[in-house]
Amino acid sequence: RNNSNNSIMGSKPFLKWAGGKAKLVRFICENFPSAGRPHKRLIEPFAGSAAVSLALEFDAYLLNDANPDLIGLFQTLKREGQAFVGYARSFFNAENNSESRFYELRERFNDSQNTIERSALFVYLNRHAFNGLCRYNSKGAFNVPFGRYAAPYFPEAEMLGFVAKSDRIELLCSDFQVALNQARADDIVYCDPPYVPLSETASFTAYAKGGFDLDDQNRLAQAAQQTSEQSQGVLISNHDTEFTRSIYRDARLKTVMVQRNIAAKGSSRQRVGELLAIYGK
């Protein structure tokens, strides 16, 4: 593989994800520090749907996320491959695309201790729940309502794309700092943390239990600075706000406008400034 430019070819993510980066891969890739030097491994401390890792070619990947259901699904898919894809598909039928059935299956997911069943139901919920959101209540139960889609798409090709890469993917479920601590001289790090709210009321941070507050944002900015010295660089995406410009003041900043489906109503989709903070030479 030609690593000098970590070519964009790979596959699309198989999960719908709030703030997913599939459309911004080229922008992110073009701003990797130390251009021209081979990047052997990509580390994503906030993997989410892993859009960037799936789109770019590296020798190896380290995907970390604080959400155990997400990492559990990736582990199951890596281990079980095609057989798991078939099992997950079995939940996608007309009978299961009704309100009553959705709430039964959501409850089954919340009660399940079986990793394979829980992983398959996570894929089902991701495609049948409102807006593909991933949200839990204070007791840790998934609580996104039914989405009312005519015929939810089953992402078979995308799941197989993940399987094809999975022997190069290492998985971790912990705090971002644990993933950053693994960064070495051949690694590039891309961080996609839960974004700083654009307004006081918009704080959608309950994506993993415990949320991600402004102290965490600060902690990440400081850790990125340190990690960039032992790796080929660290990039962080976030909303373009006074707060983010202040905490990333030691980085090079690039901006891009993105279409964000912020509100429930499609009419209030708006273009939002997105910041890319680049640490490293």
mmCIF file of C-alpha atoms in Angstrom:
data_model
loop_
_atom_site.group_PDB
_atom_site.id
_atom_site.type_symbol
_atom_site.label_atom_id
_atom_site.label_comp_id
_atom_site.label_asym_id
_atom_site.label_seq_id
_atom_site.Cartn_x
_atom_site.Cartn_y
_atom_site.Cartn_z
ATOM 1 C CA ARG A 1 0.000 0.000 0.000
ATOM 2 C CA ASN A 2 1.155 3.508 -0.726
ATOM 3 C CA ASN A 3 1.162 5.196 2.635
ATOM 4 C CA SER A 4 2.645 8.529 1.707
ATOM 5 C CA ASN A 5 -0.772 9.998 1.062
ATOM 6 C CA ASN A 6 -3.036 7.505 2.865
ATOM 7 C CA SER A 7 -5.321 7.448 -0.147
ATOM 8 C CA ILE A 8 -9.064 7.878 0.189
ATOM 9 C CA MET A 9 -10.715 4.762 -1.118
ATOM 10 C CA GLY A 10 -12.137 2.557 1.624
ATOM 11 C CA SER A 11 -15.743 2.100 2.583
ATOM 12 C CA LYS A 12 -18.464 4.179 4.190
ATOM 13 C CA PRO A 13 -19.447 3.736 7.832
ATOM 14 C CA PHE A 14 -22.278 1.273 8.475
ATOM 15 C CA LEU A 15 -23.745 3.276 11.377
ATOM 16 C CA LYS A 16 -25.699 6.528 11.231
ATOM 17 C CA TRP A 17 -23.946 8.850 13.678
ATOM 18 C CA ALA A 18 -24.566 12.360 14.978
ATOM 19 C CA GLY A 19 -21.803 14.549 13.579
ATOM 20 C CA GLY A 20 -20.430 11.693 11.469
ATOM 21 C CA LYS A 21 -17.407 12.673 9.400
ATOM 22 C CA ALA A 22 -17.951 10.807 6.103
ATOM 23 C CA LYS A 23 -18.318 14.066 4.140
ATOM 24 C CA LEU A 24 -15.276 15.709 5.725
ATOM 25 C CA VAL A 25 -12.719 12.940 5.209
ATOM 26 C CA ARG A 26 -10.936 14.732 2.369
ATOM 27 C CA PHE A 27 -10.688 17.998 4.343
ATOM 28 C CA ILE A 28 -9.293 16.127 7.374
ATOM 29 C CA CYS A 29 -6.850 14.081 5.289
ATOM 30 C CA GLU A 30 -5.538 17.163 3.447
ATOM 31 C CA ASN A 31 -4.653 18.756 6.773
ATOM 32 C CA PHE A 32 -2.684 15.884 8.294
ATOM 33 C CA PRO A 33 0.592 17.278 9.654
ATOM 34 C CA SER A 34 3.972 15.940 8.455
ATOM 35 C CA ALA A 35 2.673 15.543 4.904
ATOM 36 C CA GLY A 36 4.869 13.376 2.739
ATOM 37 C CA ARG A 37 6.000 11.183 5.617
ATOM 38 C CA PRO A 38 4.419 7.749 5.794
ATOM 39 C CA HIS A 39 1.745 7.466 8.473
ATOM 40 C CA LYS A 40 1.561 3.814 9.451
ATOM 41 C CA ARG A 41 -1.307 3.867 11.940
ATOM 42 C CA LEU A 42 -4.370 6.043 12.487
ATOM 43 C CA ILE A 43 -5.614 6.448 16.059
ATOM 44 C CA GLU A 44 -9.200 7.615 16.673
ATOM 45 C CA PRO A 45 -9.751 8.209 20.426
ATOM 46 C CA PHE A 46 -13.462 9.043 19.734
ATOM 47 C CA ALA A 47 -14.249 6.458 17.078
ATOM 48 C CA GLY A 48 -17.994 7.002 16.669
ATOM 49 C CA SER A 49 -18.927 5.450 13.320
ATOM 50 C CA ALA A 50 -15.192 5.251 12.414
ATOM 51 C CA ALA A 51 -15.881 7.141 9.164
ATOM 52 C CA VAL A 52 -12.317 8.435 8.862
ATOM 53 C CA SER A 53 -10.628 5.071 9.514
ATOM 54 C CA LEU A 54 -12.939 3.282 7.110
ATOM 55 C CA ALA A 55 -12.326 5.820 4.339
ATOM 56 C CA LEU A 56 -8.528 6.018 4.568
ATOM 57 C CA GLU A 57 -5.842 3.418 3.899
ATOM 58 C CA PHE A 58 -3.396 2.760 6.747
ATOM 59 C CA ASP A 59 -1.379 -0.304 7.788
ATOM 60 C CA ALA A 60 -3.154 -0.287 11.158
ATOM 61 C CA TYR A 61 -5.893 1.443 13.140
ATOM 62 C CA LEU A 62 -6.609 1.962 16.812
ATOM 63 C CA LEU A 63 -10.275 2.762 17.475
ATOM 64 C CA ASN A 64 -11.283 3.810 20.975
ATOM 65 C CA ASP A 65 -14.656 4.968 22.246
ATOM 66 C CA ALA A 66 -16.191 5.418 25.686
ATOM 67 C CA ASN A 67 -19.420 3.750 24.518
ATOM 68 C CA PRO A 68 -19.233 0.016 25.358
ATOM 69 C CA ASP A 69 -22.150 -0.869 23.027
ATOM 70 C CA LEU A 70 -20.332 0.660 20.080
ATOM 71 C CA ILE A 71 -16.996 -1.035 20.783
ATOM 72 C CA GLY A 72 -18.825 -4.277 21.624
ATOM 73 C CA LEU A 73 -20.454 -4.156 18.183
ATOM 74 C CA PHE A 74 -17.107 -3.533 16.445
ATOM 75 C CA GLN A 75 -15.540 -6.429 18.392
ATOM 76 C CA THR A 76 -18.408 -8.765 17.509
ATOM 77 C CA LEU A 77 -18.260 -7.827 13.828
ATOM 78 C CA LYS A 78 -14.463 -8.283 13.775
ATOM 79 C CA ARG A 79 -14.729 -11.693 15.464
ATOM 80 C CA GLU A 80 -17.863 -13.157 13.854
ATOM 81 C CA GLY A 81 -17.713 -11.566 10.392
ATOM 82 C CA GLN A 82 -20.243 -12.699 7.793
ATOM 83 C CA ALA A 83 -22.216 -14.864 10.239
ATOM 84 C CA PHE A 84 -22.928 -11.847 12.431
ATOM 85 C CA VAL A 85 -23.938 -9.748 9.409
ATOM 86 C CA GLY A 86 -26.551 -12.399 8.565
ATOM 87 C CA TYR A 87 -27.835 -12.443 12.155
ATOM 88 C CA ALA A 88 -28.087 -8.639 12.288
ATOM 89 C CA ARG A 89 -30.001 -8.690 8.987
ATOM 90 C CA SER A 90 -32.627 -10.987 10.512
ATOM 91 C CA PHE A 91 -33.982 -8.057 12.563
ATOM 92 C CA PHE A 92 -34.623 -5.974 9.444
ATOM 93 C CA ASN A 93 -38.095 -6.957 8.245
ATOM 94 C CA ALA A 94 -41.470 -5.298 7.815
ATOM 95 C CA GLU A 95 -42.840 -6.841 11.009
ATOM 96 C CA ASN A 96 -40.086 -5.245 13.125
ATOM 97 C CA ASN A 97 -40.625 -1.828 11.538
ATOM 98 C CA SER A 98 -43.594 -0.923 13.732
ATOM 99 C CA GLU A 99 -43.811 1.174 16.852
ATOM 100 C CA SER A 100 -44.829 -1.630 19.206
ATOM 101 C CA ARG A 101 -42.182 -4.016 17.893
ATOM 102 C CA PHE A 102 -39.504 -1.295 18.089
ATOM 103 C CA TYR A 103 -40.186 -0.689 21.787
ATOM 104 C CA GLU A 104 -40.164 -4.452 22.471
ATOM 105 C CA LEU A 105 -36.783 -4.794 20.758
ATOM 106 C CA ARG A 106 -35.430 -1.687 22.470
ATOM 107 C CA GLU A 107 -36.368 -3.213 25.826
ATOM 108 C CA ARG A 108 -34.802 -6.520 24.785
ATOM 109 C CA PHE A 109 -31.593 -4.633 23.941
ATOM 110 C CA ASN A 110 -31.570 -2.867 27.313
ATOM 111 C CA ASP A 111 -32.093 -6.157 29.175
ATOM 112 C CA SER A 112 -29.683 -8.250 27.101
ATOM 113 C CA GLN A 113 -26.429 -9.516 28.615
ATOM 114 C CA ASN A 114 -25.518 -11.395 25.423
ATOM 115 C CA THR A 115 -22.913 -9.440 23.460
ATOM 116 C CA ILE A 116 -23.848 -10.868 20.055
ATOM 117 C CA GLU A 117 -27.581 -10.255 20.517
ATOM 118 C CA ARG A 118 -26.927 -6.798 21.966
ATOM 119 C CA SER A 119 -24.650 -5.919 19.021
ATOM 120 C CA ALA A 120 -27.229 -7.009 16.428
ATOM 121 C CA LEU A 121 -29.955 -5.042 18.203
ATOM 122 C CA PHE A 122 -27.646 -2.006 18.325
ATOM 123 C CA VAL A 123 -27.516 -2.083 14.499
ATOM 124 C CA TYR A 124 -31.320 -2.468 14.406
ATOM 125 C CA LEU A 125 -31.817 0.491 16.788
ATOM 126 C CA ASN A 126 -29.313 2.617 14.881
ATOM 127 C CA ARG A 127 -31.397 2.314 11.699
ATOM 128 C CA HIS A 128 -34.901 2.314 13.221
ATOM 129 C CA ALA A 129 -34.561 4.929 16.004
ATOM 130 C CA PHE A 130 -35.183 8.636 15.436
ATOM 131 C CA ASN A 131 -32.378 10.312 13.419
ATOM 132 C CA GLY A 132 -29.957 7.457 14.137
ATOM 133 C CA LEU A 133 -29.320 8.999 17.551
ATOM 134 C CA CYS A 134 -27.492 7.131 20.294
ATOM 135 C CA ARG A 135 -28.647 8.300 23.712
ATOM 136 C CA TYR A 136 -29.037 6.720 27.145
ATOM 137 C CA ASN A 137 -30.968 7.714 30.259
ATOM 138 C CA SER A 138 -29.420 8.105 33.729
ATOM 139 C CA LYS A 139 -29.817 4.359 34.347
ATOM 140 C CA GLY A 140 -27.851 3.584 31.197
ATOM 141 C CA ALA A 141 -30.867 2.451 29.136
ATOM 142 C CA PHE A 142 -31.026 3.357 25.431
ATOM 143 C CA ASN A 143 -34.006 5.730 25.166
ATOM 144 C CA VAL A 144 -34.231 7.127 21.614
ATOM 145 C CA PRO A 145 -37.816 6.932 20.252
ATOM 146 C CA PHE A 146 -39.043 5.111 17.138
ATOM 147 C CA GLY A 147 -38.014 6.840 13.893
ATOM 148 C CA ARG A 148 -40.943 5.936 11.577
ATOM 149 C CA TYR A 149 -38.879 5.234 8.445
ATOM 150 C CA ALA A 150 -40.627 3.573 5.514
ATOM 151 C CA ALA A 151 -37.939 0.953 4.888
ATOM 152 C CA PRO A 152 -34.794 1.188 7.025
ATOM 153 C CA TYR A 153 -31.649 0.354 5.064
ATOM 154 C CA PHE A 154 -29.615 -2.652 6.135
ATOM 155 C CA PRO A 155 -25.934 -1.703 5.689
ATOM 156 C CA GLU A 156 -24.628 -5.087 4.557
ATOM 157 C CA ALA A 157 -21.949 -3.856 2.116
ATOM 158 C CA GLU A 158 -20.701 -1.310 4.663
ATOM 159 C CA MET A 159 -20.507 -3.926 7.429
ATOM 160 C CA LEU A 160 -18.523 -6.213 5.127
ATOM 161 C CA GLY A 161 -16.230 -3.252 4.381
ATOM 162 C CA PHE A 162 -15.489 -3.078 8.107
ATOM 163 C CA VAL A 163 -14.899 -6.858 8.230
ATOM 164 C CA ALA A 164 -12.426 -6.609 5.323
ATOM 165 C CA LYS A 165 -10.325 -4.116 7.312
ATOM 166 C CA SER A 166 -10.847 -5.622 10.742
ATOM 167 C CA ASP A 167 -7.605 -7.610 10.938
ATOM 168 C CA ARG A 168 -5.829 -4.219 10.936
ATOM 169 C CA ILE A 169 -8.127 -2.696 13.577
ATOM 170 C CA GLU A 170 -7.356 -2.747 17.289
ATOM 171 C CA LEU A 171 -10.239 -1.798 19.605
ATOM 172 C CA LEU A 172 -10.297 -0.085 22.992
ATOM 173 C CA CYS A 173 -13.160 1.071 25.221
ATOM 174 C CA SER A 174 -11.857 3.709 27.597
ATOM 175 C CA ASP A 175 -11.129 7.370 28.202
ATOM 176 C CA PHE A 176 -9.497 9.157 25.261
ATOM 177 C CA GLN A 177 -6.289 9.623 27.278
ATOM 178 C CA VAL A 178 -5.688 5.847 27.247
ATOM 179 C CA ALA A 179 -5.748 5.881 23.435
ATOM 180 C CA LEU A 180 -3.515 8.969 23.246
ATOM 181 C CA ASN A 181 -0.977 7.265 25.515
ATOM 182 C CA GLN A 182 -0.486 4.624 22.803
ATOM 183 C CA ALA A 183 0.632 7.138 20.159
ATOM 184 C CA ARG A 184 4.099 6.501 18.728
ATOM 185 C CA ALA A 185 6.358 8.082 16.104
ATOM 186 C CA ASP A 186 4.571 6.490 13.103
ATOM 187 C CA ASP A 187 1.041 7.356 14.270
ATOM 188 C CA ILE A 188 -1.331 10.141 13.328
ATOM 189 C CA VAL A 189 -4.222 10.916 15.690
ATOM 190 C CA TYR A 190 -7.674 12.211 14.734
ATOM 191 C CA CYS A 191 -9.997 13.302 17.575
ATOM 192 C CA ASP A 192 -13.707 13.836 17.027
ATOM 193 C CA PRO A 193 -14.973 14.558 20.563
ATOM 194 C CA PRO A 194 -18.581 15.403 21.441
ATOM 195 C CA TYR A 195 -18.780 18.998 20.236
ATOM 196 C CA VAL A 196 -18.894 22.102 22.406
ATOM 197 C CA PRO A 197 -22.503 23.344 22.332
ATOM 198 C CA LEU A 198 -23.165 26.270 19.962
ATOM 199 C CA SER A 199 -25.515 27.724 22.569
ATOM 200 C CA GLU A 200 -26.208 27.115 26.239
ATOM 201 C CA THR A 201 -29.373 25.182 25.436
ATOM 202 C CA ALA A 202 -27.878 22.950 22.766
ATOM 203 C CA SER A 203 -25.728 20.846 25.055
ATOM 204 C CA PHE A 204 -26.266 17.381 23.596
ATOM 205 C CA THR A 205 -23.488 15.646 25.526
ATOM 206 C CA ALA A 206 -25.179 12.579 26.972
ATOM 207 C CA TYR A 207 -23.847 10.374 24.194
ATOM 208 C CA ALA A 208 -21.920 8.184 26.628
ATOM 209 C CA LYS A 209 -22.827 8.025 30.298
ATOM 210 C CA GLY A 210 -21.056 10.822 32.103
ATOM 211 C CA GLY A 211 -21.188 13.222 29.174
ATOM 212 C CA PHE A 212 -18.227 15.305 28.038
ATOM 213 C CA ASP A 213 -17.983 18.707 29.683
ATOM 214 C CA LEU A 214 -15.851 21.817 29.167
ATOM 215 C CA ASP A 215 -13.197 20.480 31.551
ATOM 216 C CA ASP A 216 -12.921 17.386 29.337
ATOM 217 C CA GLN A 217 -12.593 19.655 26.278
ATOM 218 C CA ASN A 218 -9.735 21.488 27.989
ATOM 219 C CA ARG A 219 -8.102 18.240 29.060
ATOM 220 C CA LEU A 220 -8.217 17.000 25.453
ATOM 221 C CA ALA A 221 -6.628 20.188 24.074
ATOM 222 C CA GLN A 222 -3.764 19.917 26.554
ATOM 223 C CA ALA A 223 -3.298 16.192 25.902
ATOM 224 C CA ALA A 224 -3.267 16.802 22.125
ATOM 225 C CA GLN A 225 -0.402 19.262 22.504
ATOM 226 C CA GLN A 226 1.649 16.673 24.450
ATOM 227 C CA THR A 227 0.746 13.755 22.179
ATOM 228 C CA SER A 228 1.759 15.674 19.052
ATOM 229 C CA GLU A 229 5.343 15.631 20.309
ATOM 230 C CA GLN A 230 5.530 11.831 20.430
ATOM 231 C CA SER A 231 3.561 11.184 17.201
ATOM 232 C CA GLN A 232 3.173 12.597 13.696
ATOM 233 C CA GLY A 233 0.518 15.002 14.881
ATOM 234 C CA VAL A 234 -2.966 15.312 16.342
ATOM 235 C CA LEU A 235 -6.069 16.805 14.717
ATOM 236 C CA ILE A 236 -9.229 17.756 16.615
ATOM 237 C CA SER A 237 -12.601 18.679 15.091
ATOM 238 C CA ASN A 238 -15.064 20.869 16.959
ATOM 239 C CA HIS A 239 -17.560 23.693 16.536
ATOM 240 C CA ASP A 240 -15.986 27.056 15.718
ATOM 241 C CA THR A 241 -16.678 29.069 18.887
ATOM 242 C CA GLU A 242 -14.799 31.557 21.067
ATOM 243 C CA PHE A 243 -14.259 28.810 23.609
ATOM 244 C CA THR A 244 -12.731 26.331 21.130
ATOM 245 C CA ARG A 245 -10.518 29.007 19.566
ATOM 246 C CA SER A 246 -9.270 29.801 23.049
ATOM 247 C CA ILE A 247 -8.483 26.223 24.110
ATOM 248 C CA TYR A 248 -6.842 25.408 20.746
ATOM 249 C CA ARG A 249 -4.750 28.585 20.662
ATOM 250 C CA ASP A 250 -1.513 26.524 20.412
ATOM 251 C CA ALA A 251 -2.686 24.732 17.264
ATOM 252 C CA ARG A 252 -2.978 25.755 13.623
ATOM 253 C CA LEU A 253 -6.664 26.312 12.884
ATOM 254 C CA LYS A 254 -8.554 25.554 9.679
ATOM 255 C CA THR A 255 -12.272 26.152 9.190
ATOM 256 C CA VAL A 256 -14.936 24.656 6.977
ATOM 257 C CA MET A 257 -18.692 25.245 6.752
ATOM 258 C CA VAL A 258 -20.814 22.132 7.151
ATOM 259 C CA GLN A 259 -24.481 21.352 6.851
ATOM 260 C CA ARG A 260 -25.691 20.254 10.285
ATOM 261 C CA ASN A 261 -29.025 18.599 10.985
ATOM 262 C CA ILE A 262 -29.194 20.186 14.386
ATOM 263 C CA ALA A 263 -32.897 20.321 15.058
ATOM 264 C CA ALA A 264 -35.595 17.732 14.668
ATOM 265 C CA LYS A 265 -37.203 19.733 11.872
ATOM 266 C CA GLY A 266 -35.426 19.525 8.539
ATOM 267 C CA SER A 267 -36.199 23.191 7.915
ATOM 268 C CA SER A 268 -33.817 24.225 10.671
ATOM 269 C CA ARG A 269 -30.794 22.535 9.161
ATOM 270 C CA GLN A 270 -28.187 25.224 9.108
ATOM 271 C CA ARG A 271 -24.624 25.745 7.984
ATOM 272 C CA VAL A 272 -22.264 25.760 10.926
ATOM 273 C CA GLY A 273 -18.598 26.679 11.196
ATOM 274 C CA GLU A 274 -16.424 23.703 11.973
ATOM 275 C CA LEU A 275 -12.904 24.056 13.301
ATOM 276 C CA LEU A 276 -9.981 21.720 12.723
ATOM 277 C CA ALA A 277 -7.169 22.210 15.257
ATOM 278 C CA ILE A 278 -3.853 20.837 13.975
ATOM 279 C CA TYR A 279 -1.070 20.029 16.421
ATOM 280 C CA GLY A 280 2.272 18.953 14.978
ATOM 281 C CA LYS A 281 4.758 19.990 12.319
#
